[in-house]
Short mmCIF file of C-alpha atoms in Angstrom, two decimals:
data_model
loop_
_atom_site.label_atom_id
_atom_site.label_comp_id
_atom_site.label_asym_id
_atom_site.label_seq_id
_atom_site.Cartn_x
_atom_site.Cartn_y
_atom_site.Cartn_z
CA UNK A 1 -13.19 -65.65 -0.45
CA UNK A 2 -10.54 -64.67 -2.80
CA UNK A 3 -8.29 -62.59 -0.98
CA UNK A 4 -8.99 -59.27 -2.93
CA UNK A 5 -10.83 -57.05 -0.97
CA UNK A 6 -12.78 -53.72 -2.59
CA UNK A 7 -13.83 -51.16 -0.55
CA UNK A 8 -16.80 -49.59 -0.52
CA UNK A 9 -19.56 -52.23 -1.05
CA UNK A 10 -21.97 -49.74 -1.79
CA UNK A 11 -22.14 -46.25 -3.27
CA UNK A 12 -24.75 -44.01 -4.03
CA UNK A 13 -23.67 -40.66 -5.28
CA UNK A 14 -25.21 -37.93 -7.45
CA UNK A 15 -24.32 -36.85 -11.28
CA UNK A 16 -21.45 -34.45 -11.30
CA UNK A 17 -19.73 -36.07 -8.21
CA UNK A 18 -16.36 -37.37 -7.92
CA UNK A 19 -15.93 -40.57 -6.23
CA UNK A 20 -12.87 -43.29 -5.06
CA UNK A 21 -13.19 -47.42 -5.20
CA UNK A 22 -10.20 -48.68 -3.53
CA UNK A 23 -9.09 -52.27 -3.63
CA UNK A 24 -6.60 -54.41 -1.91
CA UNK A 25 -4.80 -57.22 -3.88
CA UNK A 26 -4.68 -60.94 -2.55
CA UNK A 27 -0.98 -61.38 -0.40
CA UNK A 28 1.97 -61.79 -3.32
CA UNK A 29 -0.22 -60.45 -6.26
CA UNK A 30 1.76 -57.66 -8.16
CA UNK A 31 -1.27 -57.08 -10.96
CA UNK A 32 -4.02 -55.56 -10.47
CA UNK A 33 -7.15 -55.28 -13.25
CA UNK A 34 -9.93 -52.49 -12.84
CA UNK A 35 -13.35 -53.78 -14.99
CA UNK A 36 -17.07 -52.70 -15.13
CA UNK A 37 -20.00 -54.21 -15.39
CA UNK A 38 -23.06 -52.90 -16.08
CA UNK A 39 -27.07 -54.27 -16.49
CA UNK A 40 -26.37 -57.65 -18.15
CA UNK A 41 -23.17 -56.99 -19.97
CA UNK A 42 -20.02 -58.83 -19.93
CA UNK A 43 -16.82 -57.50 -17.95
CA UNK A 44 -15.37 -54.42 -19.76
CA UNK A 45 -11.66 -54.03 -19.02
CA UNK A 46 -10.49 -50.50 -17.71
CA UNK A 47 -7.41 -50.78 -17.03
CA UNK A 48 -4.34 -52.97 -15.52
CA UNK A 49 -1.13 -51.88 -12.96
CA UNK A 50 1.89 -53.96 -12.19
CA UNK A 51 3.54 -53.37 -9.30
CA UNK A 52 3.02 -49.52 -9.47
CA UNK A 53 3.04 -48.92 -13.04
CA UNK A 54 0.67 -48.98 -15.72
CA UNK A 55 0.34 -51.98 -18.10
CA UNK A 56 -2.86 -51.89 -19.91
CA UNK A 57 -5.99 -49.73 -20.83
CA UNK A 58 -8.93 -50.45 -22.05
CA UNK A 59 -11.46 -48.89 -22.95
CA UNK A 60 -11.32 -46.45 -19.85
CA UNK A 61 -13.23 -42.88 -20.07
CA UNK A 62 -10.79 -39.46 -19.91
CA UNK A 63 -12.77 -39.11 -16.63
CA UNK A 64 -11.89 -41.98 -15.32
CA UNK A 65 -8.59 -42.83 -13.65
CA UNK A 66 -7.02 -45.08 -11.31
CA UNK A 67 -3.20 -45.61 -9.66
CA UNK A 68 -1.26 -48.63 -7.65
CA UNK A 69 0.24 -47.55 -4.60
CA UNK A 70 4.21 -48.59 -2.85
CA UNK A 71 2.05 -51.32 -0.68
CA UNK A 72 0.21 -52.53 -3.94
CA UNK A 73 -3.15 -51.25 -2.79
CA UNK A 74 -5.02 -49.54 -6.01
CA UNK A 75 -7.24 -46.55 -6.33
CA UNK A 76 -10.22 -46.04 -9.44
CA UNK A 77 -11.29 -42.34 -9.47
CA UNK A 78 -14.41 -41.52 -11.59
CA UNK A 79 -14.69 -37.93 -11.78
CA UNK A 80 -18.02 -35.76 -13.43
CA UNK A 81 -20.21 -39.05 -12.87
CA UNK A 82 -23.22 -39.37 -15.53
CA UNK A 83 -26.19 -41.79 -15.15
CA UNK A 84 -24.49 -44.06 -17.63
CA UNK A 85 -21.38 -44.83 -15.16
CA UNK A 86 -23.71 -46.99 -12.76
CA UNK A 87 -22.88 -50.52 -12.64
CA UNK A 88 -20.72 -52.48 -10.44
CA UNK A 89 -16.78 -52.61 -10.71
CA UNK A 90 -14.68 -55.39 -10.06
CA UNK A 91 -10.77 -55.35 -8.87
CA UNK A 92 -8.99 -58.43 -9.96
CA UNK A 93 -5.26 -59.32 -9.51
CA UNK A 94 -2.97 -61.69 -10.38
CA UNK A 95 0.52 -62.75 -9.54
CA UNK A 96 1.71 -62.02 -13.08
CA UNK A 97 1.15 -59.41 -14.97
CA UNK A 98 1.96 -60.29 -18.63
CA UNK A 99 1.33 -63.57 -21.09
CA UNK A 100 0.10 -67.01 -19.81
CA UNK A 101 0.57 -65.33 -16.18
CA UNK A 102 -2.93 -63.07 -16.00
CA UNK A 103 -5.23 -65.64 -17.07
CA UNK A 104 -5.93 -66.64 -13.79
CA UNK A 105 -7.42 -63.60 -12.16
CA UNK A 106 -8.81 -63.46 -8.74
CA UNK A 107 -11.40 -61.02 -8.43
CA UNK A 108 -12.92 -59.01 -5.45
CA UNK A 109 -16.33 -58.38 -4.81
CA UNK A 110 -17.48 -55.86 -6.32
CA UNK A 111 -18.76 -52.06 -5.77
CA UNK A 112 -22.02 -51.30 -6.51
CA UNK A 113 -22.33 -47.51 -7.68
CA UNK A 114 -25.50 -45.85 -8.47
CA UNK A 115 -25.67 -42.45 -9.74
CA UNK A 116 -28.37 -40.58 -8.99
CA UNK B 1 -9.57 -56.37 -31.86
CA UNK B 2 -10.94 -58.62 -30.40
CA UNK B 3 -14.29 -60.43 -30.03
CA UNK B 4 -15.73 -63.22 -28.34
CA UNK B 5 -19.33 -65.04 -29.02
CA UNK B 6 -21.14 -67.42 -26.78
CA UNK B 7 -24.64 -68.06 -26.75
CA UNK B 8 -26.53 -66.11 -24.09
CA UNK B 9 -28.91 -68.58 -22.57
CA UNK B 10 -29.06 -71.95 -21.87
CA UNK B 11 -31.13 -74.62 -20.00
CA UNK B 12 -30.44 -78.00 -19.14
CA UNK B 13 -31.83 -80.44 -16.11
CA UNK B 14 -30.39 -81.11 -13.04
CA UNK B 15 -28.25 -84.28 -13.55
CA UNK B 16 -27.64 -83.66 -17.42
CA UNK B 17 -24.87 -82.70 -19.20
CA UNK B 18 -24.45 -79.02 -21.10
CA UNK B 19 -21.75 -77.66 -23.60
CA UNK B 20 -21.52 -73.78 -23.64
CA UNK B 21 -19.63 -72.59 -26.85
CA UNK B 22 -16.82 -69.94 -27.20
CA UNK B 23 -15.67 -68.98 -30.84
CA UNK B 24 -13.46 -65.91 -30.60
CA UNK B 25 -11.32 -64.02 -32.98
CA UNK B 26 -7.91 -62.25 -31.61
CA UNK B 27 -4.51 -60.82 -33.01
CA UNK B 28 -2.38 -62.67 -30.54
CA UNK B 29 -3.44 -65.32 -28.85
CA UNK B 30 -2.38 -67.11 -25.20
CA UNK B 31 -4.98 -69.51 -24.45
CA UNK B 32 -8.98 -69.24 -23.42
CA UNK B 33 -9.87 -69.17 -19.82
CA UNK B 34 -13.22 -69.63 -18.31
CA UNK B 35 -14.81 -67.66 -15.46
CA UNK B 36 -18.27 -68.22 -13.33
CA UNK B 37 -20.46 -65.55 -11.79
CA UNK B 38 -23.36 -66.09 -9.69
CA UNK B 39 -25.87 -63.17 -9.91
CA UNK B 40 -24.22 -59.98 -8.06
CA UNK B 41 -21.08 -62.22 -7.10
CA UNK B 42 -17.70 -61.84 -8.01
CA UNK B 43 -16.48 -63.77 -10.92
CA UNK B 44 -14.40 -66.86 -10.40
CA UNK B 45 -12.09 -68.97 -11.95
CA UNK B 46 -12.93 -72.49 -13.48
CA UNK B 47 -10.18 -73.17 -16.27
CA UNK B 48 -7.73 -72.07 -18.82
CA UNK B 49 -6.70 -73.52 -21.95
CA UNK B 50 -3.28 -72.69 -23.88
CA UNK B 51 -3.01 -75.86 -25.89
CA UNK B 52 -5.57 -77.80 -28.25
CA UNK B 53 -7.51 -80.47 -25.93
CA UNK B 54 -9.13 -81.15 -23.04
CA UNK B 55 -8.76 -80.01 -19.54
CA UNK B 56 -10.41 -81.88 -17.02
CA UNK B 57 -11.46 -80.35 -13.65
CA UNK B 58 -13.62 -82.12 -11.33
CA UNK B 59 -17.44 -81.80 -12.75
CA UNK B 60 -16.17 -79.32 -15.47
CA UNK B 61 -13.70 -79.95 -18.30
CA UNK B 62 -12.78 -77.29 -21.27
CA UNK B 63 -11.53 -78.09 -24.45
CA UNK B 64 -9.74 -75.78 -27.20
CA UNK B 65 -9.21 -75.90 -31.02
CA UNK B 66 -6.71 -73.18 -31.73
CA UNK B 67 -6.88 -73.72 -36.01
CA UNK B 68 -10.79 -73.23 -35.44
CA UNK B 69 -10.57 -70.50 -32.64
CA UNK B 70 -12.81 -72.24 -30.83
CA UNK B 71 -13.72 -73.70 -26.98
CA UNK B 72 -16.08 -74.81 -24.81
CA UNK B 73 -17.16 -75.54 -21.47
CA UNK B 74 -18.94 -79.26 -20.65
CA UNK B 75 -20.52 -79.16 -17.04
CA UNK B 76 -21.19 -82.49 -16.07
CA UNK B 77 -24.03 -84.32 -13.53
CA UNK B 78 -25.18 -80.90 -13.49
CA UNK B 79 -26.47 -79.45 -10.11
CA UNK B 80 -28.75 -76.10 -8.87
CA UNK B 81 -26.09 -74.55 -7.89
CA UNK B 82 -24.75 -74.36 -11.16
CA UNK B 83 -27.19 -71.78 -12.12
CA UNK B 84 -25.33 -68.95 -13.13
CA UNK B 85 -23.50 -66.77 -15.72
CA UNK B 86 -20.16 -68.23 -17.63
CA UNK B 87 -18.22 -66.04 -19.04
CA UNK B 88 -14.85 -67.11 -21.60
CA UNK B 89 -12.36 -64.72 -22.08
CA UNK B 90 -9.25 -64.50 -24.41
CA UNK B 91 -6.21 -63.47 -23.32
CA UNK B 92 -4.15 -62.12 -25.92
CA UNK B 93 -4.31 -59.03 -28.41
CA UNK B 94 -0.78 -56.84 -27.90
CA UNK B 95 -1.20 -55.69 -24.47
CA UNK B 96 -1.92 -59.55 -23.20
CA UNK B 97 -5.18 -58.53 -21.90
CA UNK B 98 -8.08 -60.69 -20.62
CA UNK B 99 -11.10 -59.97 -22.69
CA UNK B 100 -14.28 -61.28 -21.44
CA UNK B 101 -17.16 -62.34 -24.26
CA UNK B 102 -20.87 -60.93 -22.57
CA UNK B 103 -21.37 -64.13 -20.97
CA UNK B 104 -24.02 -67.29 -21.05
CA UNK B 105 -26.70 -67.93 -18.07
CA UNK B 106 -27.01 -70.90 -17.09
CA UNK B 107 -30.15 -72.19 -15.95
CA UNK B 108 -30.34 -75.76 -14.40
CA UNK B 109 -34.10 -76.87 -13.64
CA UNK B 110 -35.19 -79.57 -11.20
#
């Protein structure tokens, strides 16, 4: 168990929906790191918050977005869903947030979304 | 950009020893970590490398060549459990992100 916790396990939703992933970092971790994985592919980086703020984006879709909250707790909100956004997403976090810090990365386990 | 390449499959016998291979190629560069992932699990941890050499860790050790942009992972006395996806990632580029190369399976046989 790695002390990040991602909420819901499972969705199953229908193209055109809206739907929220919300994860909780492990205790002391500032950083937290939105990715997605789909069918056999590596871990795509969305995007990255540090202690409420934005630090990173990757390759993240317009209809895609996500925000840290006061207690650290972060939201990812994918909006107009297509076929194409089913695969599961991870929350990691890390104490640091920048340089040799975020290399360590704890990650939660996962929600699996399936578009329908 | 970046990029990272790593074979996608490998097999090796329980007991044995296997290398998995990371070449990468990144403006900026902090050091080369190394993440596991059973199937449908979360990904987790093994190692990170920000100077040249060798890191042991238990049953796994990870070595770096920065001048050759280049790493591995050795997994030694290999066991079942061991079966899984390994995934190195660079962390670096100008926003210090972790970028993950598509990963090698593992597959340990009796």
């Amino acid at each position: 168990d790695s002390g990040v916790t991602q909420t819901p396990k499972h969705l199953i939703t229908a193209t055109g929906q809206r739907v929220t992933l919300r994860c909780s970092p492990r205790s002391g971790d500032l950083s937290v790191y939105w990715y997605q994985q789909s069918l056999d592919q590596g871990l795509q980086f969305l995007i990255q918050y540090y202690n409420g703020e934005e630090r990173a984006k990757g390759n993240i879709l317009e209809r895609f977005s996500a925000q840290q909250f006061p207690d650290l707790h972060s939201e990812l909100n994918l909006s107009s869903l297509e076929l194409g956004d089913s695969a599961l997403y991870f929350c990691a976090s890390s104490v640091s947030g920048q340089g040799a810090g975020s290399y360590e990365q704890y990650f939660g386990p996962g929600t699996r979304l399936t578009v329908t | 950009g970046q990029s990272l390449e790593q074979p996608s499959e490998v097999t090796a016998v329980e007991g044995a020893i296997v290398q998995i291979n990371c070449t990468y190629q990144t403006s900026g560069f902090y050091g080369l970590s190394w993440y596991q992932q059973h199937d449908g699990g979360a990904p987790t941890f093994l190692s990170y490398n920000a100077l040249d050499g060798l890191e042991e860790t238990g049953r796994f050790s990870s070595f770096l060549s920065r001048s050759d942009s280049y790493g591995y992972l050795l997994l030694q006395e290999l066991q079942m459990k061991d079966s899984a996806s390994y995934f190195c990632a660079v962390l670096g580029g100008a926003t210090n992100k972790l970028i993950f190369g598509t990963g090698t399976l593992l597959a340990v046989q009796p």
